């Protein structure tokens, strides 16, 4: 306060001789005497050094002492405090250098090529010059945007560990069947990232009706490669040689209370098995451990859910309580284990109509996933590690 | 001795152009165009007979002209051009019934080709990604064009059952697009600012107008009985289509788009039909495997190139021809 009222020295070149701008008599010591220190104004306000900092990359005036620039907090700047535009006076070369540095930081060594690629990508997006497949899947957008956005979450937040990735066929149609949990279908997204990063293939999820009814979600789901979980689409994708992901528990699985974690729910009518039998593709069971703990669902608002047409409205220890902060998932440690593929090509397509066979295979898949879940849970040190 | 073809709905542009292109086909002897009002443009070698297909007069025309192939193209999509929904329904449903009744009684008729549309599949969130010919709409249409087409197809199927000796070809054409087409979808894309449904990005499939004429002529000449989806290869998302046109678009909630559509219809700015809202929300894809394997037809334009041709007529920047669709899409069409 007192300092701001002090008359400021005029001009940049008023430098007191001998003291290097420090209070005291200029004894040549680093530290001024106690008396001199008392003369000095009360401790500097934290806002004060900012203009100095902002102007730091600017070329230091020749007559300014070097130490003053190095320890601005301990010394009083003897130079001018005249307001300057923070961007004024930065040479173009410095700008270029900073830009180059930032580009290298962002894109690595081959930043020029990467940046050109990015610009081309943006241009293609803006002119609509890309292709989608018949399900509305936009491979470029998925790879460059969705995967890139989800990968840090998978790697850093959930620390997804994939086991048995070589059980996923490298080519041809296959059906990945997984348990479903976590209140919000994050497990599906993480599985997509894990599959893409370990095998380079895109997992094409089959989504519930609700996914395609909701605005925004529906268009994102189609662009990300999902399609409706119906036998027509499942068979079409599988016979087209796609790697299809299905979560047969559906809303019963993700919307189950925390107390029932890792207990597999009913596997529907086994429609996914019929689809696999008819197309003769292998079924790869996938067990996901960790997704149950991201949003521990301790309660439900069934009446409100019915009103909004949702399957459930979750209450978690944090969700309505902390507002949007409650939507941050807990950082549980995830384990994904792909099991041995179950072959279906030895059956006839006609046998897909045999309900007994369909139930048998469904139970086999379900048991495999449940047993693997128990094994993984024993392997896991704790929920968060 | 070539074929004698009767074309209904010749007063409309697409009907007239089909009649002309059929008349130029060497295997077709004579083309007779029928409508209540005379066609506006040049009809070339086509002979025009003024008759109302809603009346039994049409049976006399069939008998007198010795017609052996009937091409039914007068199922209209919007009430605007017909003068009200009642007239439209009358024309579509009653017209088809009378025409089919006349065909049933006429022993000379060997082939019937009906131009239907993929609108018959409807558009909803529960649709499969690609409709094949055996599938029906998830929800029965309750009104409008979709209901008319659904009923017309029902009558056509009934006719095919009663006259098994007649080869009945039903062409379910995807949205026809091209520089000369005026339809709900083209007037939608001709709007200066394209309204979109907020949060949805429907998949669209187009058929170029030339391909529609070609496939109808092919059906007349080849006479493969059955129902066939006809569409260009590949898909376009609505957002992508709008960007390719280089037009601004505005995303509105579904209700507002519907309201805007009916306002535009009343103001006669655009022929925006109610079932189009569903289409612009959920989109639709049809499987065209059978078009290739059974009908033996190959469209010249893909969805993207048909749309580019339409866009060029609107003055959209002509860009490099779009690269061929990835193998995934190509195999989707050719799959057995």
JSON list of N, CA, C and O in Angstrom, two decimals, chain A residues 6-41:
[
{"chain": "A", "resi": 6, "resn": "UNK", "atom": "N", "xyz": [4.21, 5.69, -3.10]},
{"chain": "A", "resi": 6, "resn": "UNK", "atom": "CA", "xyz": [5.50, 6.34, -3.28]},
{"chain": "A", "resi": 6, "resn": "UNK", "atom": "C", "xyz": [5.62, 6.91, -4.68]},
{"chain": "A", "resi": 6, "resn": "UNK", "atom": "O", "xyz": [5.21, 6.28, -5.64]},
{"chain": "A", "resi": 7, "resn": "UNK", "atom": "N", "xyz": [6.21, 8.07, -4.78]},
{"chain": "A", "resi": 7, "resn": "UNK", "atom": "CA", "xyz": [6.45, 8.58, -6.13]},
{"chain": "A", "resi": 7, "resn": "UNK", "atom": "C", "xyz": [7.45, 7.68, -6.84]},
{"chain": "A", "resi": 7, "resn": "UNK", "atom": "O", "xyz": [8.47, 7.29, -6.26]},
{"chain": "A", "resi": 8, "resn": "UNK", "atom": "N", "xyz": [7.10, 7.30, -8.04]},
{"chain": "A", "resi": 8, "resn": "UNK", "atom": "CA", "xyz": [7.97, 6.37, -8.74]},
{"chain": "A", "resi": 8, "resn": "UNK", "atom": "C", "xyz": [9.06, 7.13, -9.45]},
{"chain": "A", "resi": 8, "resn": "UNK", "atom": "O", "xyz": [8.85, 8.26, -9.91]},
{"chain": "A", "resi": 9, "resn": "UNK", "atom": "N", "xyz": [10.20, 6.49, -9.55]},
{"chain": "A", "resi": 9, "resn": "UNK", "atom": "CA", "xyz": [11.28, 7.15, -10.28]},
{"chain": "A", "resi": 9, "resn": "UNK", "atom": "C", "xyz": [10.91, 7.32, -11.75]},
{"chain": "A", "resi": 9, "resn": "UNK", "atom": "O", "xyz": [10.27, 6.45, -12.33]},
{"chain": "A", "resi": 10, "resn": "UNK", "atom": "N", "xyz": [11.29, 8.42, -12.30]},
{"chain": "A", "resi": 10, "resn": "UNK", "atom": "CA", "xyz": [10.93, 8.73, -13.68]},
{"chain": "A", "resi": 10, "resn": "UNK", "atom": "C", "xyz": [11.93, 8.10, -14.63]},
{"chain": "A", "resi": 10, "resn": "UNK", "atom": "O", "xyz": [13.13, 8.17, -14.42]},
{"chain": "A", "resi": 11, "resn": "UNK", "atom": "N", "xyz": [11.44, 7.49, -15.66]},
{"chain": "A", "resi": 11, "resn": "UNK", "atom": "CA", "xyz": [12.32, 7.01, -16.70]},
{"chain": "A", "resi": 11, "resn": "UNK", "atom": "C", "xyz": [12.99, 5.70, -16.34]},
{"chain": "A", "resi": 11, "resn": "UNK", "atom": "O", "xyz": [13.03, 5.30, -15.18]},
{"chain": "A", "resi": 12, "resn": "UNK", "atom": "N", "xyz": [13.55, 5.03, -17.35]},
{"chain": "A", "resi": 12, "resn": "UNK", "atom": "CA", "xyz": [14.11, 3.71, -17.15]},
{"chain": "A", "resi": 12, "resn": "UNK", "atom": "C", "xyz": [15.53, 3.77, -16.63]},
{"chain": "A", "resi": 12, "resn": "UNK", "atom": "O", "xyz": [16.02, 2.83, -16.06]},
{"chain": "A", "resi": 13, "resn": "UNK", "atom": "N", "xyz": [16.20, 4.91, -16.85]},
{"chain": "A", "resi": 13, "resn": "UNK", "atom": "CA", "xyz": [17.64, 4.90, -16.63]},
{"chain": "A", "resi": 13, "resn": "UNK", "atom": "C", "xyz": [18.06, 5.53, -15.30]},
{"chain": "A", "resi": 13, "resn": "UNK", "atom": "O", "xyz": [19.20, 5.88, -15.12]},
{"chain": "A", "resi": 14, "resn": "UNK", "atom": "N", "xyz": [17.09, 5.68, -14.39]},
{"chain": "A", "resi": 14, "resn": "UNK", "atom": "CA", "xyz": [17.48, 6.23, -13.09]},
{"chain": "A", "resi": 14, "resn": "UNK", "atom": "C", "xyz": [17.94, 5.07, -12.22]},
{"chain": "A", "resi": 14, "resn": "UNK", "atom": "O", "xyz": [17.14, 4.32, -11.69]},
{"chain": "A", "resi": 15, "resn": "UNK", "atom": "N", "xyz": [19.20, 4.84, -12.14]},
{"chain": "A", "resi": 15, "resn": "UNK", "atom": "CA", "xyz": [19.74, 3.74, -11.34]},
{"chain": "A", "resi": 15, "resn": "UNK", "atom": "C", "xyz": [20.58, 4.35, -10.25]},
{"chain": "A", "resi": 15, "resn": "UNK", "atom": "O", "xyz": [21.58, 5.02, -10.52]},
{"chain": "A", "resi": 16, "resn": "UNK", "atom": "N", "xyz": [20.21, 4.14, -8.98]},
{"chain": "A", "resi": 16, "resn": "UNK", "atom": "CA", "xyz": [21.04, 4.69, -7.90]},
{"chain": "A", "resi": 16, "resn": "UNK", "atom": "C", "xyz": [22.42, 4.07, -7.97]},
{"chain": "A", "resi": 16, "resn": "UNK", "atom": "O", "xyz": [22.57, 2.87, -8.21]},
{"chain": "A", "resi": 17, "resn": "UNK", "atom": "N", "xyz": [23.37, 4.86, -7.80]},
{"chain": "A", "resi": 17, "resn": "UNK", "atom": "CA", "xyz": [24.75, 4.39, -7.93]},
{"chain": "A", "resi": 17, "resn": "UNK", "atom": "C", "xyz": [25.12, 3.58, -6.72]},
{"chain": "A", "resi": 17, "resn": "UNK", "atom": "O", "xyz": [24.83, 3.94, -5.58]},
{"chain": "A", "resi": 18, "resn": "UNK", "atom": "N", "xyz": [25.75, 2.46, -6.93]},
{"chain": "A", "resi": 18, "resn": "UNK", "atom": "CA", "xyz": [26.37, 1.72, -5.85]},
{"chain": "A", "resi": 18, "resn": "UNK", "atom": "C", "xyz": [25.51, 0.66, -5.20]},
{"chain": "A", "resi": 18, "resn": "UNK", "atom": "O", "xyz": [26.03, -0.36, -4.80]},
{"chain": "A", "resi": 19, "resn": "UNK", "atom": "N", "xyz": [24.25, 0.85, -5.06]},
{"chain": "A", "resi": 19, "resn": "UNK", "atom": "CA", "xyz": [23.47, -0.11, -4.29]},
{"chain": "A", "resi": 19, "resn": "UNK", "atom": "C", "xyz": [22.80, -1.16, -5.16]},
{"chain": "A", "resi": 19, "resn": "UNK", "atom": "O", "xyz": [22.13, -2.04, -4.65]},
{"chain": "A", "resi": 20, "resn": "UNK", "atom": "N", "xyz": [22.96, -1.02, -6.44]},
{"chain": "A", "resi": 20, "resn": "UNK", "atom": "CA", "xyz": [22.27, -1.92, -7.37]},
{"chain": "A", "resi": 20, "resn": "UNK", "atom": "C", "xyz": [20.76, -1.90, -7.14]},
{"chain": "A", "resi": 20, "resn": "UNK", "atom": "O", "xyz": [20.09, -2.91, -7.30]},
{"chain": "A", "resi": 21, "resn": "UNK", "atom": "N", "xyz": [20.31, -0.81, -6.63]},
{"chain": "A", "resi": 21, "resn": "UNK", "atom": "CA", "xyz": [18.87, -0.67, -6.47]},
{"chain": "A", "resi": 21, "resn": "UNK", "atom": "C", "xyz": [18.35, -1.24, -5.18]},
{"chain": "A", "resi": 21, "resn": "UNK", "atom": "O", "xyz": [17.16, -1.18, -4.91]},
{"chain": "A", "resi": 22, "resn": "UNK", "atom": "N", "xyz": [19.25, -1.81, -4.36]},
{"chain": "A", "resi": 22, "resn": "UNK", "atom": "CA", "xyz": [18.75, -2.37, -3.10]},
{"chain": "A", "resi": 22, "resn": "UNK", "atom": "C", "xyz": [18.72, -1.26, -2.06]},
{"chain": "A", "resi": 22, "resn": "UNK", "atom": "O", "xyz": [19.49, -0.29, -2.14]},
{"chain": "A", "resi": 23, "resn": "UNK", "atom": "N", "xyz": [17.87, -1.43, -1.06]},
{"chain": "A", "resi": 23, "resn": "UNK", "atom": "CA", "xyz": [17.91, -0.43, 0.01]},
{"chain": "A", "resi": 23, "resn": "UNK", "atom": "C", "xyz": [19.21, -0.57, 0.78]},
{"chain": "A", "resi": 23, "resn": "UNK", "atom": "O", "xyz": [19.84, -1.64, 0.80]},
{"chain": "A", "resi": 24, "resn": "UNK", "atom": "N", "xyz": [19.63, 0.49, 1.40]},
{"chain": "A", "resi": 24, "resn": "UNK", "atom": "CA", "xyz": [20.85, 0.44, 2.19]},
{"chain": "A", "resi": 24, "resn": "UNK", "atom": "C", "xyz": [21.90, 1.35, 1.59]},
{"chain": "A", "resi": 24, "resn": "UNK", "atom": "O", "xyz": [21.62, 2.16, 0.71]},
{"chain": "A", "resi": 25, "resn": "UNK", "atom": "N", "xyz": [23.12, 1.15, 2.07]},
{"chain": "A", "resi": 25, "resn": "UNK", "atom": "CA", "xyz": [24.16, 2.13, 1.71]},
{"chain": "A", "resi": 25, "resn": "UNK", "atom": "C", "xyz": [25.07, 1.63, 0.62]},
{"chain": "A", "resi": 25, "resn": "UNK", "atom": "O", "xyz": [26.08, 2.23, 0.32]},
{"chain": "A", "resi": 26, "resn": "UNK", "atom": "N", "xyz": [24.84, 0.55, 0.14]},
{"chain": "A", "resi": 26, "resn": "UNK", "atom": "CA", "xyz": [25.72, 0.06, -0.91]},
{"chain": "A", "resi": 26, "resn": "UNK", "atom": "C", "xyz": [27.01, -0.44, -0.33]},
{"chain": "A", "resi": 26, "resn": "UNK", "atom": "O", "xyz": [28.09, -0.05, -0.76]},
{"chain": "A", "resi": 27, "resn": "UNK", "atom": "N", "xyz": [26.91, -1.30, 0.67]},
{"chain": "A", "resi": 27, "resn": "UNK", "atom": "CA", "xyz": [28.11, -1.81, 1.33]},
{"chain": "A", "resi": 27, "resn": "UNK", "atom": "C", "xyz": [28.77, -2.89, 0.51]},
{"chain": "A", "resi": 27, "resn": "UNK", "atom": "O", "xyz": [29.84, -3.36, 0.84]},
{"chain": "A", "resi": 28, "resn": "UNK", "atom": "N", "xyz": [28.10, -3.34, -0.55]},
{"chain": "A", "resi": 28, "resn": "UNK", "atom": "CA", "xyz": [28.69, -4.39, -1.37]},
{"chain": "A", "resi": 28, "resn": "UNK", "atom": "C", "xyz": [28.29, -5.77, -0.89]},
{"chain": "A", "resi": 28, "resn": "UNK", "atom": "O", "xyz": [28.58, -6.76, -1.54]},
{"chain": "A", "resi": 29, "resn": "UNK", "atom": "N", "xyz": [27.62, -5.87, 0.27]},
{"chain": "A", "resi": 29, "resn": "UNK", "atom": "CA", "xyz": [27.21, -7.20, 0.74]},
{"chain": "A", "resi": 29, "resn": "UNK", "atom": "C", "xyz": [25.92, -7.58, 0.05]},
{"chain": "A", "resi": 29, "resn": "UNK", "atom": "O", "xyz": [25.16, -6.73, -0.43]},
{"chain": "A", "resi": 30, "resn": "UNK", "atom": "N", "xyz": [25.71, -8.85, 0.04]},
{"chain": "A", "resi": 30, "resn": "UNK", "atom": "CA", "xyz": [24.46, -9.35, -0.57]},
{"chain": "A", "resi": 30, "resn": "UNK", "atom": "C", "xyz": [23.27, -8.87, 0.23]},
{"chain": "A", "resi": 30, "resn": "UNK", "atom": "O", "xyz": [22.23, -8.51, -0.31]},
{"chain": "A", "resi": 31, "resn": "UNK", "atom": "N", "xyz": [23.40, -8.94, 1.54]},
{"chain": "A", "resi": 31, "resn": "UNK", "atom": "CA", "xyz": [22.28, -8.60, 2.40]},
{"chain": "A", "resi": 31, "resn": "UNK", "atom": "C", "xyz": [22.48, -7.20, 2.95]},
{"chain": "A", "resi": 31, "resn": "UNK", "atom": "O", "xyz": [23.54, -6.89, 3.48]},
{"chain": "A", "resi": 32, "resn": "UNK", "atom": "N", "xyz": [21.52, -6.33, 2.86]},
{"chain": "A", "resi": 32, "resn": "UNK", "atom": "CA", "xyz": [21.66, -5.01, 3.48]},
{"chain": "A", "resi": 32, "resn": "UNK", "atom": "C", "xyz": [21.61, -5.13, 4.99]},
{"chain": "A", "resi": 32, "resn": "UNK", "atom": "O", "xyz": [21.17, -6.15, 5.53]},
{"chain": "A", "resi": 33, "resn": "UNK", "atom": "N", "xyz": [22.04, -4.09, 5.65]},
{"chain": "A", "resi": 33, "resn": "UNK", "atom": "CA", "xyz": [22.04, -4.12, 7.10]},
{"chain": "A", "resi": 33, "resn": "UNK", "atom": "C", "xyz": [20.63, -4.12, 7.64]},
{"chain": "A", "resi": 33, "resn": "UNK", "atom": "O", "xyz": [19.68, -3.81, 6.94]},
{"chain": "A", "resi": 34, "resn": "UNK", "atom": "N", "xyz": [20.51, -4.52, 8.91]},
{"chain": "A", "resi": 34, "resn": "UNK", "atom": "CA", "xyz": [19.19, -4.63, 9.52]},
{"chain": "A", "resi": 34, "resn": "UNK", "atom": "C", "xyz": [18.48, -3.29, 9.48]},
{"chain": "A", "resi": 34, "resn": "UNK", "atom": "O", "xyz": [17.28, -3.22, 9.20]},
{"chain": "A", "resi": 35, "resn": "UNK", "atom": "N", "xyz": [19.23, -2.23, 9.74]},
{"chain": "A", "resi": 35, "resn": "UNK", "atom": "CA", "xyz": [18.61, -0.91, 9.74]},
{"chain": "A", "resi": 35, "resn": "UNK", "atom": "C", "xyz": [18.07, -0.58, 8.36]},
{"chain": "A", "resi": 35, "resn": "UNK", "atom": "O", "xyz": [16.95, -0.07, 8.22]},
{"chain": "A", "resi": 36, "resn": "UNK", "atom": "N", "xyz": [18.88, -0.92, 7.38]},
{"chain": "A", "resi": 36, "resn": "UNK", "atom": "CA", "xyz": [18.45, -0.62, 6.03]},
{"chain": "A", "resi": 36, "resn": "UNK", "atom": "C", "xyz": [17.22, -1.44, 5.67]},
{"chain": "A", "resi": 36, "resn": "UNK", "atom": "O", "xyz": [16.33, -0.98, 4.96]},
{"chain": "A", "resi": 37, "resn": "UNK", "atom": "N", "xyz": [17.22, -2.70, 6.20]},
{"chain": "A", "resi": 37, "resn": "UNK", "atom": "CA", "xyz": [16.07, -3.53, 5.89]},
{"chain": "A", "resi": 37, "resn": "UNK", "atom": "C", "xyz": [14.81, -2.95, 6.50]},
{"chain": "A", "resi": 37, "resn": "UNK", "atom": "O", "xyz": [13.74, -3.04, 5.92]},
{"chain": "A", "resi": 38, "resn": "UNK", "atom": "N", "xyz": [14.97, -2.35, 7.68]},
{"chain": "A", "resi": 38, "resn": "UNK", "atom": "CA", "xyz": [13.79, -1.74, 8.30]},
{"chain": "A", "resi": 38, "resn": "UNK", "atom": "C", "xyz": [13.29, -0.55, 7.51]},
{"chain": "A", "resi": 38, "resn": "UNK", "atom": "O", "xyz": [12.10, -0.23, 7.52]},
{"chain": "A", "resi": 39, "resn": "UNK", "atom": "N", "xyz": [14.22, 0.10, 6.86]},
{"chain": "A", "resi": 39, "resn": "UNK", "atom": "CA", "xyz": [13.81, 1.24, 6.05]},
{"chain": "A", "resi": 39, "resn": "UNK", "atom": "C", "xyz": [13.00, 0.81, 4.82]},
{"chain": "A", "resi": 39, "resn": "UNK", "atom": "O", "xyz": [12.15, 1.54, 4.34]},
{"chain": "A", "resi": 40, "resn": "UNK", "atom": "N", "xyz": [13.35, -0.39, 4.40]},
{"chain": "A", "resi": 40, "resn": "UNK", "atom": "CA", "xyz": [12.69, -0.88, 3.19]},
{"chain": "A", "resi": 40, "resn": "UNK", "atom": "C", "xyz": [11.20, -1.03, 3.44]},
{"chain": "A", "resi": 40, "resn": "UNK", "atom": "O", "xyz": [10.79, -1.27, 4.57]},
{"chain": "A", "resi": 41, "resn": "UNK", "atom": "N", "xyz": [10.41, -0.89, 2.43]},
{"chain": "A", "resi": 41, "resn": "UNK", "atom": "CA", "xyz": [8.96, -1.00, 2.61]},
{"chain": "A", "resi": 41, "resn": "UNK", "atom": "C", "xyz": [8.57, -2.40, 3.05]},
{"chain": "A", "resi": 41, "resn": "UNK", "atom": "O", "xyz": [9.33, -3.35, 2.89]}
]
